[in-house]
């Protein structure tokens, strides 16, 4: 297990290195540069040249890359020129914000999708199954910005239950903060809901057909005992593990949602940093996002392993 | 300089007032025009009221209610807002409630006293004297003219990245100002400039105290001279303010506080207004305005603006090197149709010169130069004269930004009838502006560029149309035009000045280095419970007199 | 113990499946009853409705099945109409079940102890602590060693035999008055099967429960159950005391089933097993009249017009059969002898193995194996799971690379790596597996599969003639050529697999449990086919099976493997006559081919570490001595190349003496 873990971590490190190089060189292909971005389109060529020299943009790409890499590895993540903040503070703050949003999204998504999926699985073929299955599949195909705007119109403009801006005042208590995050998290929840519910449903159906469910029935257990102790126990681990994979998928949706709901998260930062050629910020944000995705994948594998005694107990 | 008559105005100003009075009485100028011109030259409202016989207070209809917090939604400024780096409208909105401009520009074009109590030019408008009223910074130190001088020392440094420097270029140089006493600042301009008070009151520039250190604003360490005090600022969420009881005009600040929320997306900003999360939006893209204008709970305020999208033709490159080809294109487009289609009428038709309806001289210029209407026959004839009887093929390079693609597509199809085969090459904004040696917006023979709002016609002309100007994208070069434009900036006599405006506009209109089809208006959607909200100008937000009906 | 005269009674039961709007009867007119303490065997091939019967009794029919008629009474409750809660009240206490596939029937994510305790809690009101204690008692009762240790484990950590014992422990937790066992020993090794059967017998005596034992193995159930009921195509066609049914068979199908099972009286040439022609009809395709009539050689007009009812056989008390001609039943089968080909030359070896060894990490799976196979000869390889039989076959086929050793084909060295083997030697050595579905590409038709084999193995153009001849050779009807594997039955798929192996005229075919997954009548057909092909093509077989009966029937010589070692090798006759290795003796007793009482080995697989020095079987050997642990056993040479690896002399092996007790230290 330890060896497996070390191998995976080494692989993640290698992938992050490749990712950092790729991002650095790809950014060079985007039109414009940081100096243009700072000075605006109507500055004089002298101003550009001075700014470029100040930012070190007059060095060759690879020199800049290795300078950046060396600094980054030493923990000096640089200064975000576009946001005028240390990159580390900026990215970590944004990362914290995204974690909060993703946390709310997952806290809504995983229990609701799993409950719905299990319900559908237990009632296979009945109307409740059909509603959940068809509903889930429909929600999945709605793009985040469409569902986001619809949710805004319905819950923020008409009903006024939730605010439109995802950012709560700084003195807000926990529940106020969560209330601000519910609306933005829903579009992301929608996209993954159907998928996870489908996993939970098919997992439940598969387990229901397993011989050990019959065994449990023959023992004289109540329906409730059968579902809780035998069905869920075996249907959920793979579903939960797949849900964690979805967690990394959610990252993509957050870029859209953070923009729409004006939420200063990592996804929004990625977008801003790439349009403004703020390479140190972009790199740090991409690497952090990359780490999330890879760690989530690893966690998914580990959860599956830990929840399954066949893998856990030297099988 | 201090030879003041009636305790406030200089003899020079009284002369000007006299000329204005003549202009109005001869029917040359409307009352509004007179107010605009008088205010920028430093004539007080009270003085003008008594001189011209009207009372500004008569405009007020309802007795304002005191109290309440006004909530505004603006697009999120990038990074941490600071007066040292401020360049965008959003940054200005955040800074100016605390750090107000020298003069407060109103939607009608008049300039009300701000941080500066009064100002006056010398006879040839090369020397301007600004007088400040005593007030204090949060730190307890007195606000003095030295603070403005120190700020200018920083902002006008040629190496400064601040956009302020380009706005002052050729008008005021680094160090050309003096402080005779704590309440007086004297500017020595590079050339005569009648619109100078606009320059120091416009843009994103916010003044700051001597010894200011970057970050002081965000930390709440400055202020005290504006109508509001910063209570809290977060680069992520927005800013909150409380009323400054010590503000000189506190009696006309009816709000208890102000809250500004950031949005990343126009659509969600519009929804936030409709959802009641904010009360007004100082800036909103025309596409997002549509849904709100249908809602009876909201009002969309409009103000004339000088911003425009140029369709400029480089005068040294074939086929546009022939003036007739440029004119032919100008005659081939239907301006009113474009205004109606893209802006639902909320734009003013342009006549291929920069004297926008927002400027004082607009009325005179409009009266003097016939509006170019669509005239396909004329366009065809002009093209034929220029030797393009069979039409001409050109590539129009521009950017995927705001309403530009829509505008250019309409131009493309309208001009086709006259014989123009236009191919559109729409790049990303970053690509179109580029950097260093590769700046397509300056180099392509045929392009379309978005020009932002400017305070004065001179501020429009100087960087873009004078011979050899740094951003002369059309490579326009006409000594007569240059002379007329410079004389315009220097002329204090309002009537003569109008004539110079007409001269310059005529030359530009005739030469047609650029087609200015329209000037889109500033649109401000506001909840109806907000009263006396300023309709413009787009980059300014003077909340004096604004109140909440709740 | 209950004194009610009948523990369970089934009356006029009819069950049907509804599929695509059609009603397909699976069980019709079933009536029987079982008294407390009595054991009734339900015997029949796949598709006869055995599992549907079990599901009906326990009230767990799938949604698309419904009971169309009849009643099932258990403890005063009619399970055909009872709801979930009513059934739940009797489950575990009145009626319990042990399902097939013990691996799948245990919850993989729950410890054994919890699962058993749960069964205790569900059937009697007691505290959790008491339940845990009772669970340990139950595990002890089903002869699980170290129950505390086992209770902490998860199902995957137990052997198949242990899993089955756990299932039985759970089933008897509530002292049920009826215990239904659905194929409880399928998939278990012969020795383990014997142990489980012995356990069931003991529990029956202890609890007095009525037992319904469902199986396809007629001979196995006859040892445990005093009565047996034979099912065919959803009907009960014969029922009576086991001994009576076997001795005086009153239905041709019963007789045919018996004839299918290889027994000492069979000879693969002179008196081969006789497969039943045709197949069990599917539900919805039942013939008119007697359901067996299409496959019965005595069928008359009467048989094809009406289904005979279950009538008492003349001169017996409770032996009944559903046949118009019960007296003819025993003559229903005639075997078709196969003409024996020329005897193989003494030194004409197709395959010679020398010192083949293979380890997987620390586990020795093949330990210095050497043997030879003559042309046209069949070497049977027997041993429990994990003995290394399959690995050895894969080494020969080149699918697994042995660590060391020499393989010779026709006297010439054969590379251990398949990629270095010539096409001719690849063609010469072919393999047939237990599950043909895993080796036949599901997306190809049979014609494509065989065509590919012909062009690749026979290096010949695929002509329709050659293809049809190949199919004909394995008695695969032409109509199946255009079907895909999933459209074929298990037996048909195995015929395709055999045809593919024979496409290139092989010299050696390695058969790895080729009939283990098949019903007895289908198995008989494959055994007959293999014998005929061997005779015609002069091919040699290495035949792997855990079924000693099948191996005895088919093999000329037999090798007995245990934990990677060849414990004994010799001619079939010599091994069955003795002397033989104590392990071979145990296997033989477990399969009870000699008709005697089964006597299971005392222990399951050894927990004690057997060192390199000791005899591998020492830990389980009933005759183990001190030397067995300290020294490797010598190889005893008998007649006809008979070799036995044992410390006991041939003389001692011939006369089983008192086992020498010995303590084995871990």
Short mmCIF file of C-alpha atoms in Angstrom, two decimals, chain A:
data_model
loop_
_atom_site.label_atom_id
_atom_site.label_comp_id
_atom_site.label_asym_id
_atom_site.label_seq_id
_atom_site.Cartn_x
_atom_site.Cartn_y
_atom_site.Cartn_z
CA UNK A 1 0.00 0.00 0.00
CA UNK A 2 2.78 2.39 0.97
CA UNK A 3 4.65 1.54 -2.17
CA UNK A 4 1.55 2.12 -4.27
CA UNK A 5 1.07 5.46 -2.57
CA UNK A 6 4.66 6.55 -3.14
CA UNK A 7 4.47 5.53 -6.79
CA UNK A 8 1.32 7.51 -7.28
CA UNK A 9 2.76 10.55 -5.55
CA UNK A 10 5.88 10.42 -7.69
CA UNK A 11 3.69 10.19 -10.78
CA UNK A 12 1.66 13.18 -9.61
CA UNK A 13 4.85 15.20 -9.10
CA UNK A 14 6.03 14.35 -12.60
CA UNK A 15 2.67 15.22 -14.13
CA UNK A 16 2.65 18.55 -12.30
CA UNK A 17 6.10 19.36 -13.65
CA UNK A 18 4.99 18.60 -17.20
CA UNK A 19 1.83 20.61 -16.61
CA UNK A 20 3.79 23.62 -15.36
CA UNK A 21 6.02 23.59 -18.44
CA UNK A 22 3.07 23.19 -20.76
CA UNK A 23 1.17 26.07 -19.19
CA UNK A 24 4.21 28.32 -19.24
CA UNK A 25 4.89 27.81 -22.92
CA UNK A 26 1.27 27.80 -24.01
CA UNK A 27 0.69 31.17 -22.36
CA UNK A 28 3.35 32.60 -24.66
CA UNK A 29 1.16 31.68 -27.61
CA UNK A 30 -1.70 33.84 -26.39
CA UNK A 31 -1.78 37.26 -28.01
CA UNK A 32 -0.69 40.23 -25.97
CA UNK A 33 1.33 40.14 -22.78
CA UNK A 34 1.33 41.24 -19.20
CA UNK A 35 2.70 44.68 -20.03
CA UNK A 36 -0.17 45.38 -22.42
CA UNK A 37 -2.49 44.25 -19.77
CA UNK A 38 -1.11 46.54 -17.14
CA UNK A 39 -0.72 49.59 -19.33
CA UNK A 40 -3.84 49.20 -21.40
CA UNK A 41 -4.02 49.51 -25.13
CA UNK A 42 -3.21 53.16 -25.38
CA UNK A 43 0.16 53.48 -23.67
CA UNK A 44 3.25 54.64 -25.53
CA UNK A 45 5.88 52.19 -26.85
CA UNK A 46 8.36 53.62 -24.33
CA UNK A 47 5.99 52.79 -21.52
CA UNK A 48 5.68 49.24 -22.88
CA UNK A 49 9.41 48.76 -23.15
CA UNK A 50 9.99 50.04 -19.63
CA UNK A 51 7.22 47.86 -18.27
CA UNK A 52 8.45 44.77 -20.11
CA UNK A 53 11.95 45.26 -18.77
CA UNK A 54 10.60 45.78 -15.29
CA UNK A 55 8.60 42.56 -15.51
CA UNK A 56 11.50 40.64 -17.00
CA UNK A 57 9.53 39.88 -20.14
CA UNK A 58 12.54 40.75 -22.29
CA UNK A 59 14.24 37.48 -21.27
CA UNK A 60 13.88 34.32 -23.41
CA UNK A 61 10.98 32.05 -22.49
CA UNK A 62 13.05 29.17 -21.18
CA UNK A 63 15.15 31.44 -18.95
CA UNK A 64 11.95 32.82 -17.49
CA UNK A 65 10.56 29.30 -17.03
CA UNK A 66 13.52 27.97 -15.10
CA UNK A 67 13.81 31.15 -13.06
CA UNK A 68 10.17 30.81 -12.18
CA UNK A 69 10.46 27.07 -11.48
CA UNK A 70 13.45 27.54 -9.19
CA UNK A 71 11.69 30.28 -7.27
CA UNK A 72 8.48 28.29 -7.09
CA UNK A 73 10.19 25.23 -5.68
CA UNK A 74 11.89 27.41 -3.09
CA UNK A 75 8.48 28.60 -2.04
CA UNK A 76 8.82 32.02 -3.68
CA UNK A 77 5.73 32.08 -5.77
CA UNK A 78 6.23 35.65 -6.86
CA UNK A 79 4.02 38.69 -7.02
CA UNK A 80 0.84 38.77 -9.02
CA UNK A 81 1.18 41.92 -11.06
CA UNK A 82 -2.38 41.90 -12.28
CA UNK A 83 -3.85 41.56 -8.80
CA UNK A 84 -0.99 43.39 -7.07
CA UNK A 85 -0.74 40.77 -4.34
CA UNK A 86 1.71 38.04 -3.45
CA UNK A 87 0.79 35.03 -5.60
CA UNK A 88 0.85 32.70 -2.65
CA UNK A 89 -1.66 34.76 -0.65
CA UNK A 90 -3.82 35.29 -3.69
CA UNK A 91 -3.92 31.69 -4.84
CA UNK A 92 -4.34 30.23 -1.39
CA UNK A 93 -7.17 32.64 -0.59
CA UNK A 94 -8.87 31.82 -3.85
CA UNK A 95 -8.25 28.15 -3.28
CA UNK A 96 -9.88 28.41 0.14
CA UNK A 97 -12.87 30.11 -1.47
CA UNK A 98 -13.16 27.41 -4.10
CA UNK A 99 -12.89 24.71 -1.47
CA UNK A 100 -15.77 26.35 0.38
CA UNK A 101 -17.89 26.48 -2.75
CA UNK A 102 -16.94 22.97 -3.80
CA UNK A 103 -17.57 21.84 -0.25
CA UNK A 104 -21.12 23.17 -0.31
CA UNK A 105 -21.63 21.70 -3.78
CA UNK A 106 -20.39 18.28 -2.69
CA UNK A 107 -22.33 18.47 0.56
CA UNK A 108 -25.49 18.96 -1.47
CA UNK A 109 -24.53 16.76 -4.38
CA UNK A 110 -23.28 13.55 -2.85
CA UNK A 111 -26.00 12.90 -0.24
CA UNK A 112 -28.86 14.02 -2.49
CA UNK A 113 -27.64 12.18 -5.57
CA UNK A 114 -26.91 9.03 -3.61
CA UNK A 115 -30.22 9.09 -1.78
CA UNK A 116 -32.04 9.68 -5.06
CA UNK A 117 -30.05 6.99 -6.83
CA UNK A 118 -30.61 4.44 -4.07
CA UNK A 119 -34.32 5.30 -3.97
CA UNK A 120 -34.52 4.81 -7.72
CA UNK A 121 -32.59 1.55 -7.47
CA UNK A 122 -34.81 0.21 -4.70
CA UNK A 123 -37.88 1.10 -6.74
CA UNK A 124 -36.57 0.02 -10.10
CA UNK A 125 -39.08 0.55 -12.88
CA UNK A 126 -41.58 2.39 -10.72
CA UNK A 127 -42.56 6.03 -11.23
CA UNK A 128 -40.14 7.32 -8.61
CA UNK A 129 -37.29 5.61 -10.46
CA UNK A 130 -38.43 7.10 -13.74
CA UNK A 131 -38.67 10.60 -12.31
CA UNK A 132 -35.22 10.40 -10.78
CA UNK A 133 -33.56 8.77 -13.78
CA UNK A 134 -35.10 11.01 -16.42
CA UNK A 135 -34.78 14.09 -14.23
CA UNK A 136 -31.15 13.36 -13.47
CA UNK A 137 -30.29 12.80 -17.12
CA UNK A 138 -32.05 16.04 -18.05
CA UNK A 139 -30.23 18.09 -15.43
CA UNK A 140 -26.88 16.71 -16.59
CA UNK A 141 -27.18 18.21 -20.04
CA UNK A 142 -28.01 21.74 -18.87
CA UNK A 143 -24.85 23.86 -19.11
CA UNK A 144 -23.87 25.62 -15.89
CA UNK A 145 -24.43 29.11 -17.22
CA UNK A 146 -27.94 28.29 -18.36
CA UNK A 147 -29.02 26.64 -15.13
CA UNK A 148 -27.16 29.36 -13.23
CA UNK A 149 -29.14 32.16 -14.84
CA UNK A 150 -32.40 30.29 -14.48
CA UNK A 151 -31.68 29.70 -10.79
CA UNK A 152 -30.81 33.38 -10.37
CA UNK A 153 -34.02 34.50 -11.99
CA UNK A 154 -36.19 32.12 -10.02
CA UNK A 155 -34.56 32.12 -6.58
CA UNK A 156 -32.89 35.50 -6.47
CA UNK A 157 -35.03 37.74 -8.66
CA UNK A 158 -38.53 36.30 -8.21
CA UNK A 159 -38.49 34.57 -4.88
CA UNK A 160 -35.55 36.50 -3.41
CA UNK A 161 -34.61 33.53 -1.25
CA UNK A 162 -30.94 33.69 -2.04
CA UNK A 163 -28.56 36.50 -2.96
CA UNK A 164 -27.05 36.60 -6.44
CA UNK A 165 -23.53 37.35 -5.36
CA UNK A 166 -21.81 34.30 -3.92
CA UNK A 167 -19.54 36.33 -1.70
CA UNK A 168 -20.92 36.88 1.77
CA UNK A 169 -19.96 39.96 3.80
CA UNK A 170 -16.79 39.35 5.75
CA UNK A 171 -18.61 39.53 9.08
CA UNK A 172 -21.17 36.93 7.95
CA UNK A 173 -21.72 33.91 10.13
CA UNK A 174 -21.38 30.34 8.91
CA UNK A 175 -24.98 29.92 7.76
CA UNK A 176 -25.05 33.23 5.92
CA UNK A 177 -21.90 32.22 4.09
CA UNK A 178 -23.47 28.89 3.18
CA UNK A 179 -26.65 30.63 2.07
CA UNK A 180 -24.64 32.72 -0.37
CA UNK A 181 -23.00 29.60 -1.74
CA UNK A 182 -26.10 27.46 -2.26
CA UNK A 183 -27.30 29.07 -5.47
CA UNK A 184 -23.89 29.00 -7.19
CA UNK A 185 -23.28 25.42 -6.17
CA UNK A 186 -26.53 24.16 -7.69
CA UNK A 187 -25.55 24.39 -11.40
CA UNK A 188 -22.52 22.27 -10.62
CA UNK A 189 -24.65 19.91 -8.57
CA UNK A 190 -27.07 19.57 -11.49
CA UNK A 191 -24.38 18.57 -13.94
CA UNK A 192 -23.08 15.77 -11.74
CA UNK A 193 -26.32 14.80 -10.02
CA UNK A 194 -27.60 12.55 -12.77
CA UNK A 195 -24.28 10.81 -13.12
CA UNK A 196 -23.85 10.02 -9.45
CA UNK A 197 -27.52 9.11 -9.03
CA UNK A 198 -27.16 6.75 -11.96
CA UNK A 199 -24.09 5.18 -10.38
CA UNK A 200 -25.90 4.78 -7.06
CA UNK A 201 -28.95 3.39 -8.83
CA UNK A 202 -27.09 0.79 -10.84
CA UNK A 203 -24.93 -0.03 -7.83
CA UNK A 204 -28.05 -0.61 -5.77
CA UNK A 205 -29.71 -2.72 -8.44
CA UNK A 206 -26.58 -4.77 -8.88
CA UNK A 207 -26.31 -5.38 -5.14
CA UNK A 208 -30.02 -6.16 -4.86
CA UNK A 209 -29.47 -8.99 -7.29
CA UNK A 210 -26.45 -10.30 -5.40
CA UNK A 211 -26.91 -13.67 -3.72
CA UNK A 212 -25.99 -12.28 -0.31
CA UNK A 213 -29.08 -10.09 -0.35
CA UNK A 214 -31.08 -13.29 -0.64
CA UNK A 215 -29.08 -14.71 2.21
CA UNK A 216 -29.94 -11.66 4.28
CA UNK A 217 -33.60 -12.05 3.37
CA UNK A 218 -33.53 -15.71 4.37
CA UNK A 219 -32.14 -14.76 7.76
CA UNK A 220 -35.46 -13.09 8.48
CA UNK A 221 -34.13 -9.52 8.50
CA UNK A 222 -36.52 -6.63 8.04
CA UNK A 223 -36.48 -4.68 4.79
CA UNK A 224 -34.86 -1.76 6.54
CA UNK A 225 -32.09 -3.92 7.96
CA UNK A 226 -31.48 -5.45 4.56
CA UNK A 227 -31.21 -2.07 2.86
CA UNK A 228 -29.08 -0.40 5.49
CA UNK A 229 -26.74 -3.22 6.43
CA UNK A 230 -26.43 -5.15 3.25
CA UNK A 231 -27.49 -3.11 0.23
CA UNK A 232 -26.02 0.28 1.07
CA UNK A 233 -22.89 -1.12 2.61
CA UNK A 234 -21.95 -2.68 -0.68
CA UNK A 235 -23.55 -0.31 -3.16
CA UNK A 236 -22.13 2.89 -1.71
CA UNK A 237 -18.34 2.47 -1.67
CA UNK A 238 -17.94 2.43 -5.45
CA UNK A 239 -20.46 5.24 -5.75
CA UNK A 240 -18.70 7.39 -3.20
CA UNK A 241 -15.39 6.75 -4.83
CA UNK A 242 -16.80 7.77 -8.20
CA UNK A 243 -18.31 10.83 -6.57
CA UNK A 244 -14.83 11.89 -5.58
CA UNK A 245 -13.79 11.60 -9.20
CA UNK A 246 -16.67 13.92 -9.94
CA UNK A 247 -15.20 16.31 -7.43
CA UNK A 248 -12.34 16.93 -9.81
CA UNK A 249 -14.81 17.24 -12.66
CA UNK A 250 -16.59 19.94 -10.69
CA UNK A 251 -13.49 22.13 -10.97
CA UNK A 252 -14.32 22.77 -14.61
CA UNK A 253 -17.87 23.82 -13.83
CA UNK A 254 -16.67 26.14 -11.11
CA UNK A 255 -14.89 28.35 -13.63
CA UNK A 256 -18.25 29.17 -15.19
CA UNK A 257 -20.15 29.41 -11.94
CA UNK A 258 -17.58 31.61 -10.23
CA UNK A 259 -17.75 34.03 -13.11
CA UNK A 260 -21.53 34.05 -13.17
CA UNK A 261 -21.97 34.43 -9.43
CA UNK A 262 -19.04 36.78 -8.97
CA UNK A 263 -17.15 34.48 -6.69
CA UNK A 264 -13.41 34.98 -6.25
CA UNK A 265 -12.38 31.36 -6.51
CA UNK A 266 -9.60 29.45 -8.16
CA UNK A 267 -11.55 28.93 -11.37
CA UNK A 268 -12.15 32.63 -11.77
CA UNK A 269 -8.51 33.28 -10.98
CA UNK A 270 -7.43 30.81 -13.66
CA UNK A 271 -9.54 32.64 -16.19
CA UNK A 272 -8.34 36.09 -15.15
CA UNK A 273 -4.70 35.11 -14.89
CA UNK A 274 -4.69 33.56 -18.34
CA UNK A 275 -6.37 36.50 -20.01
CA UNK A 276 -4.00 38.90 -18.29
CA UNK A 277 -0.86 36.80 -18.94
CA UNK A 278 -0.12 36.75 -15.26
CA UNK A 279 2.05 33.67 -15.55
CA UNK A 280 3.16 33.20 -11.93
CA UNK A 281 -0.45 33.39 -10.76
CA UNK A 282 -1.66 31.16 -13.57
CA UNK A 283 1.02 28.59 -12.85
CA UNK A 284 0.28 28.49 -9.15
CA UNK A 285 -3.45 28.27 -9.80
CA UNK A 286 -3.07 25.57 -12.45
CA UNK A 287 -0.75 23.54 -10.28
CA UNK A 288 -3.10 23.82 -7.34
CA UNK A 289 -6.05 22.83 -9.52
CA UNK A 290 -3.93 20.00 -10.91
CA UNK A 291 -3.09 18.83 -7.42
CA UNK A 292 -6.78 18.85 -6.50
CA UNK A 293 -7.73 16.80 -9.52
CA UNK A 294 -4.93 14.30 -9.04
CA UNK A 295 -5.35 14.02 -5.30
CA UNK A 296 -9.08 13.55 -5.74
CA UNK A 297 -8.41 10.75 -8.19
CA UNK A 298 -5.98 9.20 -5.76
CA UNK A 299 -8.46 9.63 -2.92
CA UNK A 300 -11.14 7.99 -5.02
CA UNK A 301 -8.89 4.97 -5.48
CA UNK A 302 -7.94 4.95 -1.82
CA UNK A 303 -11.53 5.29 -0.60
CA UNK A 304 -12.56 2.42 -2.78
CA UNK A 305 -9.68 0.43 -1.35
CA UNK A 306 -10.40 1.41 2.23
CA UNK A 307 -14.12 0.77 2.01
CA UNK A 308 -13.68 -2.61 0.38
CA UNK A 309 -12.39 -5.24 2.80
CA UNK A 310 -11.26 -7.36 -0.13
CA UNK A 311 -8.66 -4.72 -0.93
CA UNK A 312 -8.09 -3.44 2.57
CA UNK A 313 -7.41 -6.76 4.26
CA UNK A 314 -4.51 -8.15 2.28
CA UNK A 315 -6.65 -9.89 -0.32
#
